[in-house]
Each structure stands twice: as C-alpha cells, then as structure tokens.
Short mmCIF file of C-alpha atoms and ligand atoms in Angstrom, two decimals:
data_model
loop_
_atom_site.label_atom_id
_atom_site.label_comp_id
_atom_site.label_asym_id
_atom_site.label_seq_id
_atom_site.Cartn_x
_atom_site.Cartn_y
_atom_site.Cartn_z
CA UNK A 383 22.71 -49.41 19.31
CA UNK A 384 24.33 -48.06 16.24
CA UNK A 385 20.95 -49.14 14.35
CA UNK A 386 19.82 -46.82 16.69
CA UNK A 387 21.88 -44.04 16.55
CA UNK A 388 22.20 -44.48 12.82
CA UNK A 389 17.86 -44.51 12.74
CA UNK A 390 18.34 -40.71 15.13
CA UNK A 391 20.80 -39.08 12.81
CA UNK A 392 18.18 -40.40 9.43
CA UNK A 393 15.09 -39.34 11.52
CA UNK A 394 17.19 -35.74 12.82
CA UNK A 395 18.43 -35.17 9.27
CA UNK A 396 14.88 -35.77 7.56
CA UNK A 397 13.03 -33.27 10.29
CA UNK A 398 15.30 -30.51 8.96
CA UNK A 399 14.65 -31.18 5.69
CA UNK A 400 11.41 -31.24 6.12
CA UNK A 401 11.59 -27.84 8.12
CA UNK A 402 13.77 -26.69 4.85
CA UNK A 403 11.13 -27.79 2.29
CA UNK A 404 9.47 -24.49 0.39
CA UNK A 405 5.69 -24.31 1.02
CA UNK A 406 4.04 -22.31 -1.70
CA UNK A 407 0.28 -21.89 0.44
CA UNK A 408 -1.76 -18.96 -1.97
CA UNK A 409 -1.22 -15.78 -1.08
CA UNK A 410 -3.69 -12.93 -0.87
CA UNK A 411 -1.91 -9.52 -0.05
CA UNK A 412 -4.71 -7.13 0.80
CA UNK A 413 -3.30 -3.13 0.56
CA UNK A 414 -5.97 -0.44 1.75
CA UNK A 415 -5.39 3.41 0.87
CA UNK A 416 -3.87 5.77 3.27
CA UNK A 417 -5.41 3.90 5.73
CA UNK A 418 -4.25 5.14 9.27
CA UNK A 419 -2.95 3.05 12.38
CA UNK A 420 -5.91 3.89 14.43
CA UNK A 421 -8.87 3.21 11.59
CA UNK A 422 -9.97 -0.24 12.68
CA UNK A 423 -11.56 -1.14 15.50
CA UNK A 424 -8.87 -4.36 16.16
CA UNK A 425 -6.42 -1.49 16.47
CA UNK A 426 -8.48 0.88 18.74
CA UNK A 427 -11.20 2.31 16.62
CA UNK A 428 -14.68 2.70 18.63
CA UNK A 429 -16.60 5.09 16.71
CA UNK A 430 -17.54 2.42 14.38
CA UNK A 431 -16.41 -1.07 13.86
CA UNK A 432 -14.73 -3.46 11.00
CA UNK A 433 -15.24 -6.84 12.04
CA UNK A 434 -13.64 -8.84 8.87
CA UNK A 435 -10.83 -7.43 9.92
CA UNK A 436 -11.05 -8.23 13.48
CA UNK A 437 -11.96 -11.11 12.51
CA UNK A 438 -8.38 -11.74 10.86
CA UNK A 439 -6.70 -10.22 13.03
CA UNK A 440 -8.28 -12.31 15.56
CA UNK A 441 -7.20 -15.50 13.90
CA UNK A 442 -3.60 -14.51 12.42
CA UNK A 443 -1.41 -12.18 14.10
CA UNK A 444 -1.51 -8.23 14.53
CA UNK A 445 1.91 -6.27 14.05
CA UNK A 446 2.00 -3.53 16.79
CA UNK A 447 5.29 -1.95 14.50
CA UNK A 448 4.36 -2.93 11.07
CA UNK A 449 5.31 -0.72 8.38
CA UNK A 450 4.43 0.36 4.92
CA UNK A 451 8.33 1.77 4.11
CA UNK A 452 6.95 5.27 2.79
CA UNK A 453 3.83 7.69 3.33
CA UNK A 454 2.31 8.01 -0.01
CA UNK A 455 1.68 5.34 -2.52
CA UNK A 456 3.47 5.16 -5.74
CA UNK A 457 6.62 4.83 -3.67
CA UNK A 458 5.42 2.13 -1.03
CA UNK A 459 4.36 0.41 -3.97
CA UNK A 460 7.87 0.55 -5.28
CA UNK A 461 9.33 -0.79 -2.72
CA UNK A 462 6.32 -3.87 -2.00
CA UNK A 463 6.71 -5.29 -5.48
CA UNK A 464 10.70 -4.91 -5.89
CA UNK A 465 11.71 -4.67 -2.51
CA UNK A 466 13.78 -1.76 -3.07
CA UNK A 467 13.35 1.61 -1.00
CA UNK A 468 12.15 4.14 -3.53
CA UNK A 469 14.25 6.40 -2.32
CA UNK A 470 17.08 4.74 -4.55
CA UNK A 471 15.34 5.54 -7.96
CA UNK A 472 14.57 8.81 -9.00
CA UNK A 473 10.85 9.23 -10.34
CA UNK A 474 9.12 7.20 -7.48
CA UNK A 475 7.24 10.19 -6.27
CA UNK A 476 3.24 10.24 -6.75
CA UNK A 477 2.68 8.91 -11.16
CA UNK A 478 0.54 11.85 -12.82
CA UNK A 479 -2.10 10.67 -15.04
CA UNK A 480 0.17 10.18 -18.10
CA UNK A 481 2.76 8.77 -16.51
CA UNK A 482 5.21 5.95 -18.36
CA UNK A 483 5.58 2.86 -16.20
CA UNK A 484 8.32 3.92 -13.26
CA UNK A 485 9.52 0.34 -12.81
CA UNK A 486 12.58 -0.09 -14.98
CA UNK A 487 12.62 -2.90 -17.76
CA UNK A 488 13.75 -6.45 -16.21
CA UNK A 489 13.32 -5.23 -12.79
CA UNK A 490 12.64 -8.63 -10.96
CA UNK A 491 9.44 -8.60 -8.73
CA UNK A 492 7.87 -10.07 -6.35
CA UNK A 493 5.53 -11.59 -8.47
CA UNK A 494 8.18 -12.48 -11.23
CA UNK A 495 9.27 -14.67 -8.08
CA UNK A 496 6.50 -16.07 -7.40
CA UNK A 497 5.95 -17.00 -10.93
CA UNK A 498 9.14 -18.86 -11.09
CA UNK A 499 8.27 -21.25 -8.71
CA UNK A 500 5.15 -22.06 -10.09
CA UNK A 501 2.14 -19.33 -8.80
CA UNK A 502 -0.53 -17.55 -11.13
CA UNK A 503 -0.42 -13.98 -10.39
CA UNK A 504 -2.53 -11.34 -10.85
CA UNK A 505 -3.03 -7.37 -9.10
CA UNK A 506 -6.84 -5.86 -9.18
CA UNK A 507 -7.06 -2.68 -8.24
CA UNK A 508 -5.02 0.67 -8.23
CA UNK A 509 -1.67 0.57 -9.77
CA UNK A 510 -0.05 3.87 -9.76
CA UNK A 511 3.08 3.30 -10.82
CA UNK A 512 2.63 4.11 -14.47
CA UNK A 513 1.72 2.89 -17.56
CA UNK A 514 3.43 2.06 -21.24
CA UNK A 515 7.02 3.48 -22.30
CA UNK A 516 9.00 6.70 -22.36
CA UNK A 517 6.14 8.33 -23.92
CA UNK A 518 3.51 7.27 -21.33
CA UNK A 519 0.57 5.36 -21.60
CA UNK A 520 -0.89 4.83 -25.42
CA UNK A 521 -4.58 5.02 -23.73
CA UNK A 522 -5.96 3.41 -27.39
CA UNK A 523 -3.10 0.80 -27.69
CA UNK A 524 -1.19 -1.40 -26.02
CA UNK A 525 -0.50 -0.50 -22.36
CA UNK A 526 2.52 -1.95 -21.80
CA UNK A 527 5.11 -1.90 -19.73
CA UNK A 528 2.42 -2.83 -17.40
CA UNK A 529 2.11 -5.10 -14.74
CA UNK A 530 2.49 -8.32 -17.47
CA UNK A 531 5.88 -7.33 -17.89
CA UNK A 532 6.66 -7.33 -14.39
CA UNK A 533 5.58 -10.91 -13.42
CA UNK A 534 1.76 -10.64 -13.35
CA UNK A 535 -0.38 -13.31 -15.47
CA UNK A 536 -3.00 -10.43 -16.01
CA UNK A 537 -4.36 -7.56 -14.46
CA UNK A 538 -7.76 -5.57 -13.68
CA UNK A 539 -6.88 -2.38 -13.06
CA UNK A 540 -7.30 1.44 -11.99
CA UNK A 541 -4.69 3.31 -13.98
CA UNK A 542 -3.31 5.67 -11.09
CA UNK A 543 -5.51 6.93 -8.19
CA UNK A 544 -9.21 7.81 -8.90
CA UNK A 545 -8.68 11.50 -8.47
CA UNK A 546 -6.51 11.49 -11.61
CA UNK A 547 -8.00 10.98 -15.11
CA UNK A 548 -9.19 8.51 -16.94
CA UNK A 549 -11.76 6.34 -14.69
CA UNK A 550 -11.48 3.46 -16.57
CA UNK A 551 -10.36 -0.20 -16.08
CA UNK A 552 -7.22 -1.74 -17.57
CA UNK A 553 -7.63 -5.03 -17.90
CA UNK A 554 -3.97 -6.62 -19.55
CA UNK A 555 -2.48 -4.12 -22.27
CA UNK A 556 -6.04 -3.02 -22.99
CA UNK A 557 -8.75 -0.31 -21.63
CA UNK A 558 -11.67 -2.22 -21.21
CA UNK A 559 -14.88 -1.50 -23.35
CA UNK A 560 -12.95 1.24 -25.71
CA UNK A 561 -15.17 2.30 -28.39
CA UNK A 562 -12.72 2.98 -31.38
CA UNK A 563 -14.59 5.02 -32.96
CA UNK A 564 -14.44 7.06 -29.21
CA UNK A 565 -11.25 6.89 -28.66
CA UNK A 566 -9.48 8.18 -25.37
CA UNK A 567 -7.57 11.42 -24.77
CA UNK A 568 -5.61 12.28 -21.71
CA UNK A 569 -3.27 15.26 -20.78
CA UNK A 570 -2.13 18.03 -18.77
CA UNK A 571 -4.27 21.21 -20.40
CA UNK A 572 -7.56 21.97 -20.80
CA UNK A 573 -8.26 20.32 -24.55
CA UNK A 574 -11.02 22.55 -25.43
CA UNK A 575 -11.89 26.71 -24.18
CA UNK A 576 -15.30 25.25 -23.92
CA UNK A 577 -14.17 21.35 -21.94
CA UNK A 578 -16.31 21.66 -18.73
CA UNK A 579 -13.96 21.86 -15.82
CA UNK A 580 -14.48 22.06 -11.96
CA UNK A 581 -13.54 25.49 -12.18
CA UNK A 582 -16.32 26.30 -14.83
CA UNK A 583 -18.61 24.70 -13.38
CA UNK A 584 -18.42 24.38 -9.70
CA UNK A 585 -21.66 24.59 -8.84
CA UNK A 586 -22.59 21.41 -10.74
CA UNK A 587 -20.52 18.75 -8.79
CA UNK A 588 -21.54 16.77 -6.38
CA UNK A 589 -18.38 16.97 -3.64
CA UNK A 590 -16.52 19.74 -4.10
CA UNK A 591 -12.84 20.33 -4.41
CA UNK A 592 -10.79 22.09 -1.52
CA UNK A 593 -7.41 21.73 -3.39
CA UNK A 594 -5.95 20.60 -6.80
CA UNK A 595 -8.48 18.64 -8.24
CA UNK A 596 -10.33 20.64 -10.48
CA UNK A 597 -9.54 19.64 -14.35
CA UNK A 598 -11.87 17.40 -15.93
CA UNK A 599 -15.97 16.26 -14.56
CA UNK A 600 -16.77 12.85 -14.41
CA UNK A 601 -19.48 11.82 -12.37
CA UNK A 602 -20.01 15.16 -10.97
CA UNK A 603 -16.41 14.81 -9.18
CA UNK A 604 -13.60 16.97 -10.77
CA UNK A 605 -10.09 14.95 -11.15
CA UNK A 606 -6.92 15.72 -11.32
CA UNK A 607 -6.14 16.07 -15.20
CA UNK A 608 -8.03 16.13 -18.46
CA UNK A 609 -10.04 13.61 -20.61
CA UNK A 610 -12.10 13.64 -23.46
CA UNK A 611 -13.15 10.29 -25.78
CA UNK A 612 -13.79 6.99 -23.66
CA UNK A 613 -17.37 7.00 -23.06
CA UNK A 614 -18.37 3.67 -22.81
CA UNK A 615 -15.48 2.34 -20.96
CA UNK A 616 -16.17 4.91 -18.31
CA UNK A 617 -16.62 3.42 -14.74
CA UNK A 618 -18.74 5.06 -11.94
CA UNK A 619 -16.72 5.91 -8.25
CA UNK A 620 -19.19 4.12 -6.31
CA UNK A 621 -18.78 0.59 -8.00
CA UNK A 622 -15.25 0.63 -7.88
CA UNK A 623 -15.05 -1.83 -5.16
CA UNK A 624 -17.43 -4.17 -5.60
CA UNK A 625 -15.57 -4.52 -9.04
CA UNK A 626 -13.12 -5.82 -7.42
CA UNK A 627 -14.78 -8.03 -5.55
CA UNK A 628 -16.28 -9.74 -8.45
CA UNK A 629 -12.90 -10.03 -10.38
CA UNK A 630 -11.19 -10.96 -7.14
CA UNK A 631 -13.59 -13.96 -6.41
CA UNK A 632 -13.49 -14.87 -10.20
CA UNK A 633 -10.15 -15.23 -9.75
CA UNK A 634 -9.47 -17.25 -6.86
CA UNK A 635 -12.21 -19.61 -7.81
CA UNK A 636 -10.11 -20.20 -11.43
CA UNK A 637 -7.00 -20.52 -9.48
CA UNK A 638 -8.13 -22.47 -6.75
CA UNK A 639 -6.15 -25.75 -7.88
CA UNK A 640 -3.37 -23.28 -8.24
CA UNK A 641 -0.87 -21.92 -6.40
CA UNK A 642 -2.07 -18.08 -6.73
CA UNK A 643 -0.99 -15.21 -5.56
CA UNK A 644 -2.93 -11.88 -6.17
CA UNK A 645 -2.74 -8.43 -5.07
CA UNK A 646 -5.80 -7.07 -4.02
CA UNK A 647 -4.63 -2.98 -4.31
CA UNK A 648 -7.92 -1.05 -3.13
CA UNK A 649 -8.50 2.18 -3.75
CA UNK A 650 -10.59 2.83 -0.50
CA UNK A 651 -10.27 5.17 1.00
CA UNK A 652 -8.71 7.76 -1.45
CA UNK A 653 -10.49 10.20 -2.49
CA UNK A 654 -12.49 11.34 -3.79
CA UNK A 655 -13.97 8.90 -1.32
CA UNK A 656 -17.33 7.69 -2.76
CA UNK A 657 -18.26 4.69 -1.46
CA UNK A 658 -21.39 2.28 -2.98
CA UNK A 659 -24.87 3.71 -1.73
CA UNK A 660 -25.06 1.04 0.29
CA UNK A 661 -22.55 2.37 2.34
CA UNK A 662 -22.59 5.88 2.13
CA UNK A 663 -24.06 7.27 5.62
CA UNK A 664 -22.93 3.49 7.26
CA UNK A 665 -21.03 5.67 9.95
CA UNK A 666 -21.73 9.25 11.74
CA UNK A 667 -17.97 10.12 10.58
CA UNK A 668 -18.64 10.53 7.00
CA UNK A 669 -17.85 9.45 3.60
CA UNK A 670 -14.03 8.01 4.85
CA UNK A 671 -15.40 6.18 7.40
CA UNK A 672 -17.91 4.63 5.48
CA UNK A 673 -15.20 3.62 2.81
CA UNK A 674 -13.40 2.12 5.77
CA UNK A 675 -16.56 0.05 6.01
CA UNK A 676 -17.09 -0.50 2.16
CA UNK A 677 -12.89 -1.89 2.50
CA UNK A 678 -13.86 -3.58 5.55
CA UNK A 679 -16.76 -5.77 3.53
CA UNK A 680 -13.94 -6.25 1.12
CA UNK A 681 -11.62 -8.57 3.01
CA UNK A 682 -14.80 -10.02 4.16
CA UNK A 683 -15.90 -11.15 0.81
CA UNK A 684 -12.66 -12.72 -0.10
CA UNK A 685 -11.97 -14.82 2.86
CA UNK A 686 -15.48 -15.94 2.60
CA UNK A 687 -14.72 -17.28 -0.95
CA UNK A 688 -11.02 -18.75 0.27
CA UNK A 689 -13.46 -20.66 3.19
CA UNK A 690 -16.12 -21.56 0.32
CA UNK A 691 -13.49 -22.73 -1.47
CA UNK A 692 -11.61 -24.71 1.25
CA UNK A 693 -8.43 -22.82 0.81
CA UNK A 694 -8.15 -21.11 4.76
CA UNK A 695 -5.32 -23.72 5.48
CA UNK A 696 -3.53 -23.24 2.63
CA UNK A 697 -3.94 -19.32 1.97
CA UNK A 698 -1.83 -16.73 3.61
CA UNK A 699 -3.27 -13.65 3.84
CA UNK A 700 -1.23 -10.17 4.44
CA UNK A 701 -3.17 -6.93 5.20
CA UNK A 702 -1.81 -3.74 4.74
CA UNK A 703 -2.04 0.08 4.31
CA UNK A 704 0.81 1.73 1.67
CA UNK A 705 0.80 5.03 3.98
CA UNK A 706 -0.75 6.72 7.19
CA UNK A 707 -4.04 8.64 6.99
CA UNK A 708 -5.05 11.87 6.03
CA UNK A 709 -8.74 13.79 5.89
CA UNK A 710 -8.47 16.89 3.75
CA UNK A 711 -6.98 15.35 0.36
CA UNK A 712 -8.66 17.68 -2.42
CA UNK A 713 -12.25 17.21 -1.37
CA UNK A 714 -14.60 18.76 1.06
CA UNK A 715 -16.59 15.31 2.09
CA UNK A 716 -16.38 16.49 5.88
CA UNK A 717 -13.66 13.95 7.01
CA UNK A 718 -12.45 16.62 9.11
CA UNK A 719 -15.59 18.10 10.03
CA UNK A 720 -17.10 14.69 11.11
CA UNK A 721 -13.98 12.92 13.22
CA UNK A 722 -14.99 13.98 16.59
CA UNK A 723 -13.12 11.86 18.74
CA UNK A 724 -11.57 9.21 16.08
CA UNK A 725 -7.64 8.98 16.16
CA UNK A 726 -7.16 7.59 12.10
CA UNK A 727 -3.13 7.60 12.98
CA UNK A 728 -3.74 6.17 16.87
CA UNK A 729 -1.25 7.13 19.11
CA UNK A 730 1.10 8.70 16.52
CA UNK A 731 1.70 11.98 15.31
CA UNK A 732 1.50 12.95 11.34
CA UNK A 733 -0.17 10.53 8.46
CA UNK A 734 0.30 10.67 4.76
CA UNK A 735 3.22 12.47 3.41
CA UNK A 736 5.01 12.48 6.32
CA UNK A 737 8.01 11.09 8.27
CA UNK A 738 6.34 11.07 11.68
CA UNK A 739 5.40 7.27 12.90
CA UNK A 740 1.80 7.95 11.73
CA UNK A 741 3.01 8.43 8.52
CA UNK A 742 4.78 4.71 7.61
CA UNK A 743 3.31 2.87 10.99
CA UNK A 744 0.08 1.51 9.70
CA UNK A 745 -2.42 -1.92 10.37
CA UNK A 746 -0.56 -4.92 9.30
CA UNK A 747 -2.31 -8.36 10.14
CA UNK A 748 -1.08 -12.10 8.21
CA UNK A 749 -3.60 -14.65 8.94
CA UNK A 750 -2.84 -18.18 7.86
CA UNK A 751 -5.63 -20.97 9.54
CA UNK A 752 -3.37 -23.76 10.95
CA UNK A 753 0.17 -22.27 10.56
CA UNK A 754 -0.56 -18.89 12.17
CA UNK A 755 -1.23 -19.00 16.09
CA UNK A 756 -2.79 -15.94 16.83
CA UNK A 757 -1.49 -13.30 18.52
CA UNK A 758 0.01 -10.12 18.24
CA UNK A 759 3.44 -8.93 18.00
CA UNK A 760 5.89 -6.21 18.98
CA UNK A 761 8.02 -7.23 15.65
CA UNK A 762 9.12 -4.83 13.30
CA UNK A 763 8.32 -5.69 9.61
CA UNK A 764 7.25 -3.60 6.68
CA UNK A 765 5.91 -4.35 3.83
CA UNK A 766 9.05 -4.11 1.94
CA UNK A 767 10.19 -7.65 3.10
CA UNK A 768 7.40 -9.37 2.23
CA UNK A 769 9.03 -10.06 -1.21
CA UNK A 770 12.54 -11.43 0.83
CA UNK A 771 10.18 -13.45 3.30
CA UNK A 772 7.86 -14.72 0.41
CA UNK A 773 11.04 -16.20 -1.48
CA UNK A 774 12.37 -17.92 1.75
CA UNK A 775 8.76 -19.55 2.35
CA UNK A 776 8.67 -20.88 -1.31
CA UNK A 777 12.03 -21.11 -2.35
CA UNK A 778 11.67 -18.40 -5.07
CA UNK A 779 15.05 -16.86 -5.77
CA UNK A 780 16.71 -13.54 -6.02
CA UNK A 781 18.75 -11.99 -8.64
CA UNK A 782 22.00 -10.50 -6.29
CA UNK A 783 20.95 -7.74 -7.92
CA UNK A 784 17.09 -7.49 -6.73
CA UNK A 785 15.13 -6.22 -4.21
CA UNK A 786 17.78 -4.75 -2.41
CA UNK A 787 16.12 -4.17 0.68
CA UNK A 788 13.87 -6.93 1.38
CA UNK A 789 14.65 -9.27 4.22
CA UNK A 790 13.84 -11.95 5.30
CA UNK A 791 11.40 -11.89 7.99
CA UNK A 792 8.77 -14.86 7.62
CA UNK A 793 9.31 -16.67 11.43
CA UNK A 794 8.69 -12.94 12.23
CA UNK A 795 5.55 -12.36 9.82
CA UNK A 796 4.46 -15.90 10.72
CA UNK A 797 4.43 -14.93 14.55
CA UNK A 798 7.18 -17.76 15.62
CA UNK A 799 8.35 -17.54 18.49
CA UNK A 800 11.64 -16.21 18.84
CA UNK A 801 11.24 -15.20 15.15
CA UNK A 802 12.70 -11.81 14.79
CA UNK A 803 11.54 -8.64 13.01
CA UNK A 804 13.78 -5.49 11.38
CA UNK A 805 17.15 -4.48 13.36
CA UNK A 806 16.21 -0.81 12.01
CA UNK A 807 13.98 0.70 9.25
CA UNK A 808 14.28 3.63 6.79
CA UNK A 809 10.86 5.58 7.05
CA UNK A 810 10.89 8.14 3.42
CA UNK A 811 7.75 10.52 2.88
CA UNK A 812 7.30 11.37 -1.10
CA UNK A 813 10.85 11.04 -1.77
CA UNK A 814 11.32 13.94 -3.74
CA UNK A 815 12.85 16.22 -0.58
CA UNK A 816 15.03 13.68 0.92
CA UNK A 817 13.32 13.58 4.52
CA UNK A 818 14.15 10.14 6.72
CA UNK A 819 12.92 8.80 9.71
CA UNK A 820 15.20 5.61 10.74
CA UNK A 821 13.65 3.71 13.67
CA UNK A 822 16.73 0.98 15.71
CA UNK A 823 14.62 -0.27 18.38
CA UNK A 824 13.25 2.60 20.26
CA UNK A 825 14.91 5.03 18.57
CA UNK A 826 13.79 6.91 15.79
CA UNK A 827 15.56 9.72 14.32
CA UNK A 828 13.96 12.23 11.84
CA UNK A 829 16.15 13.77 8.62
CA UNK A 830 14.50 16.52 7.57
CA UNK A 831 16.49 17.72 4.27
CA UNK A 832 13.78 19.73 3.27
CA UNK A 833 14.07 21.62 6.94
CA UNK A 834 10.11 21.66 6.61
CA UNK A 835 8.40 18.79 8.61
CA UNK A 836 4.38 18.01 7.09
CA UNK A 837 3.52 16.91 10.76
CA UNK A 838 -0.51 17.35 11.89
CA UNK A 839 -3.08 15.20 10.52
CA UNK A 840 -6.29 16.26 11.66
CA UNK A 841 -5.29 19.90 10.64
CA UNK A 842 -7.47 21.38 7.74
CA UNK A 843 -4.81 21.62 5.42
CA UNK A 844 -1.63 19.78 6.29
CA UNK A 845 1.38 22.72 7.09
CA UNK A 846 4.83 22.37 6.85
CA UNK A 847 6.62 23.38 10.16
CA UNK A 848 10.02 24.89 9.67
CA UNK A 849 12.33 21.65 11.59
CA UNK A 850 16.03 21.21 12.71
CA UNK A 851 17.34 18.81 9.93
CA UNK A 852 18.25 16.23 12.75
CA UNK A 853 16.01 15.32 16.33
CA UNK A 854 16.58 12.32 18.17
CA UNK A 855 12.74 10.71 19.78
CA UNK A 856 12.61 7.45 22.38
CA UNK A 857 9.36 5.70 20.93
CA UNK A 858 8.97 3.66 24.07
CA UNK A 859 8.90 6.94 26.08
CA UNK A 860 7.56 8.89 23.88
CA UNK A 861 5.75 7.77 20.68
CA UNK A 862 4.14 10.85 19.36
CA UNK A 863 7.76 12.52 18.71
CA UNK A 864 6.77 15.16 20.67
CA UNK A 865 10.14 15.48 22.74
CA UNK A 866 13.64 15.83 20.70
CA UNK A 867 16.12 14.14 22.65
CA UNK A 868 18.77 14.57 20.51
CA UNK A 869 20.99 17.23 23.35
CA UNK A 870 20.90 14.65 25.63
CA UNK A 871 22.01 11.61 23.21
CA UNK A 872 24.71 13.00 21.38
CA UNK A 873 26.22 9.58 20.83
CA UNK A 874 22.98 8.10 19.87
CA UNK A 875 21.96 10.92 17.15
CA UNK A 876 25.92 10.60 15.42
CA UNK A 877 26.13 6.43 15.49
CA UNK A 878 22.05 6.35 14.00
CA UNK A 879 23.04 9.60 11.44
CA UNK A 880 26.08 7.71 9.91
CA UNK A 881 24.84 4.90 9.89
CA UNK A 882 21.81 5.92 8.11
CA UNK A 883 24.06 7.53 5.48
CA UNK A 884 25.93 4.43 4.82
CA UNK A 885 22.68 2.57 4.28
CA UNK A 886 21.68 5.34 1.59
CA UNK A 887 25.02 5.52 0.17
CA UNK A 888 25.38 1.72 0.03
CA UNK A 889 22.60 1.10 -2.31
CA UNK A 890 21.53 -1.90 -0.83
CA UNK A 891 20.49 -3.25 3.11
CA UNK A 892 19.61 -6.92 1.96
CA UNK A 893 23.14 -9.01 1.93
CA UNK A 894 25.04 -10.60 -1.09
C1 LIG O 326 -1.35 15.25 -4.43
C2 LIG O 326 -2.75 15.01 -4.46
C3 LIG O 326 -3.46 14.16 -3.42
C4 LIG O 326 -3.52 12.55 -3.97
C5 LIG O 326 -1.74 12.06 -3.35
C6 LIG O 326 -1.83 11.14 -4.26
C7 LIG O 326 -3.23 17.43 -4.87
C8 LIG O 326 -3.47 18.84 -4.12
N1 LIG O 326 -3.10 16.30 -4.13
O1 LIG O 326 -0.54 15.80 -5.19
O2 LIG O 326 -4.74 14.75 -3.85
O3 LIG O 326 -3.73 12.52 -4.95
O4 LIG O 326 -1.06 13.36 -4.40
O5 LIG O 326 -2.21 10.08 -2.96
O6 LIG O 326 -3.16 17.05 -5.92
S1 LIG O 326 -1.72 8.28 -3.48
O7 LIG O 326 -2.66 8.04 -1.67
O8 LIG O 326 -1.92 7.59 -4.28
O9 LIG O 326 0.11 9.09 -2.89
CA1 LIG O 327 -2.09 6.08 -0.76
#
C-alpha cells in the first residue's frame, strides 16, 4: 500500500515535471503587411481564394480576436520584437528611408530570447525599424546596429518598405551586390536639378502615384525619398516574394537539425502592389488582391518545405498581419475601383492608421501539427504576446526590464481548452498623436487625444473626422463601433478611462 502511494506520488511529480519541461519547436512567424481581417477566404473573403492559408487555419487555431498592437507597420513590428508597447518609446512611428535603428541598444528581443535557449534565428523580408547608429544607415559600409545586434544570427532584408527608397537587399550588415564603383546615395532632397522624379517624368511611370510617392523613379515607379547609384544591387518589385521564399526555403533546409526561429516578414500587400507577372490578374480585384494570392502562395511554399523535411510536427507556424487594410495608400492601383463587395476589414470599421477594430483586429492563425487541436478561438491574443508566450514554452528568460507588455498566452495560442487570452488590450495608431483603443471583454473605449478619427477604409483617401476625446462601444452588440454608448454607461467609461491612463503611466503591464 505504502509503496503504491509512493509510486503514485513519484508518478504525479514526474508527470508535472514533464508538463513543465520546455519544448523547442521550430517557430515560423509569417507577418503579412496591411492584410485586413476580411482579406482571407478562411476569414470570409469570397471573391478570391487563399487555399494555403485556409489549410493552415483548418489544421490549426483561427483567432477571431487576434490583434496586432498598432495600426501601422513600424510600431507593430517594434512591439512584436521587443514585447513592449511602442507608445512607450518616442520615435517608433513609421520609419523614414534614412532612419537610424529605432530599437535602443541592448534591448532584449524575441530573437535574443530564443537564441538564448539554443535557437538559430533569422529575419527575411521587410524590416522598417531603421538601420545604423544615430547618423542613420551607412549604405556603403556596415549597416549596424540592425537585426544582427538584436538577436538575429542572419537577415535578408528590404530595409524599409518598398514605396521608400532604396530598392536593394540587405544581407547581414551589407547591401547585397553593391559595386563600390557605383556607391549608393540616399537622401530626402533632390540630388540634382535633372534627377527624374514622379513629378517631372510622370508620363513615364508604369503605375501612377496619388499622394506622396513622387520622388526618385525605379522600375517605372516613383517612391518616397531620393537615391542614386547602387544600380547592380537594385531589385525588381515583381521579384520580392520569390526572393523571400527562396531565402527562407534555403534557411529552413540549412537549419533542419536545429530549433530555428524564422521571422518571415512579407511585403505583400503593401504599396506599391506589384505582384510577380504570374500573379497579375489572378483575381478580379486588381493588384491588391493579386498580392494576397501571392502571399498565400508564399505561405504554401513554406508549408511544403516544412512537410518535405518532415518538420511539420515540430514546427509552430504563426500567421499574422502588421496592421489593418488600406485601399489608396499612395498609388493608383485600382484597389478601390475594383473592390466590389469585398470587405477588407471584414465586419469592422476602420483600417490602417485607425484605432477602430479594423486597424488592429487582423487575421491570426497558429498551427503545430500533432500538438494543436484544430479549431476557432475567441480568446483575445496579440502579436505583442508572442515574446512572453514563446519564452514560457521554450524555457527562455525575460529580463525584468524587458518585454514590458508581453504576456504568456501560450495555452490560448495553442488552443488549449480553458486557456485564457488577454483580459485587456491597448491598441494604438501610428503613435504620434496619442490615440488609443482599449478593449476589455466586450467593451471598447476609444481615446482620441488628437480629437480626430480616421474611420473609413473604403474611401479614396482616409478622411479625418472630428470626434469627442472619449467614446465607448459594446463590441458584442455593435462590432462596427457606430453607436457611442458613453452617456448610458458612465461608470464603465470612467473605470476604463482611469485604468487606461494607469496602464500608460505605469510604464509596463507585465507583472515583475
Ligand atoms: C505613409 C505613406 C504610406 C505608407 C505608410 C507606411 C504617404 C502619403 N503615405 O506615410 O504610403 O508608406 O506611410 O506604411 O507617404 S506601413 O505599413 O509601413 O506602416
Ligand atoms: Ca503595414
């Protein structure tokens, strides 16, 4: 009897120990660019198909309350990598072509945490977090600090976004294929009187601009900012997706024996939307949706590679977006004209640049064959939580002063029964004007310090509308945030206003 009890205790202790044992699957985070909640067939799009992402979703967990932390690219990426809300750090808004790195030196990141527990780490695709020290990027020299100083073993990058100059790849610390005899110059002023731009040579463009984006021309498209030189290093917009896949497949093959972390930072469907020729016309909706089909193809290639190498049961895929959708973001690509009935933000209002749900509630899917039971989850999860969650899964450590807002939601991310997501989430826009969304359960408080709201995604240009500083919505009854119920619920509103301000002032939301 006694022996039996001891055995039972030993078994129980052993079992608990086994539960707490770190697991180190490969992790592939695929971050789409400007992809809205309604932009995939598994999230309700029915004007075109996204079969590979649908498969990922069917084999994993599809979140209906999956968020990115901001409604523009740079702050979401900053928060994803550092685990800290971007509004806590000045200068984390959309980065300019010559921006220095915006991540402070020695900041711990999701990549450095995973490297600390034996992962190989890579970022392939769009960076847009600045490169170089205070002086900005040294395009002809070493581009550091950059990803390699923040925990990545290797990188293969588009330095900013492709509507910004220059159109060159950065491999580790260097511009790839740069000929020293033809140095690269990047600036914000026209380098010479006769330098062709989108204004002076507008009739030569293969895609016209609508606002901004009228400086240096490359590949028939005028961009934000000016550059000269580096001709051998320049790429064609049409080839970006193929390049990301080629580099990623190679990386996965080379690292199949190690645990690896791959941040696949797609440029689809950011402007200029120039998918490869084989995807042009893939849908009836123009290049915006054609780019979604291209993105879907990329996801399929990654899935096939993982399957071919027998890694599917040892690889956690996370699919997400960096902000909500936008139609006219500076180029005349007919996104709006050909939109038809497609609702890029699904049932939600707003999109990119907005603190309405459409700005940050975006597709989020996890798949880990053999570990995740397929399903749909309503738990609230955010890209900012991947850092804390993966640390908990892999046994990684987070310094007390690191990842200040990243929560361990691993159970929810794996779709475990009873596992809870976030109780509350702060949403931000590009960050400069102090506008916030604050969701607690079904309640959503909007705080517009700018007293202006960008609210409609299907208009030609996003209009700013005058609004009250605070508004309250009940998302269960009013997911479109049309009916402000602040007057009817003064106590809820007061509680949420106070708590939001406390969370901002506290400097962190992750417990010490
Ligand atoms: C805006 C650009 C927009 C896009 C955005 C960044 C203009 C008029 N608009 O300033 O085209 O580049 O920045 O997008 O220049 S993001 O997805 O990288 O945040
Ligand atoms: Ca974006």
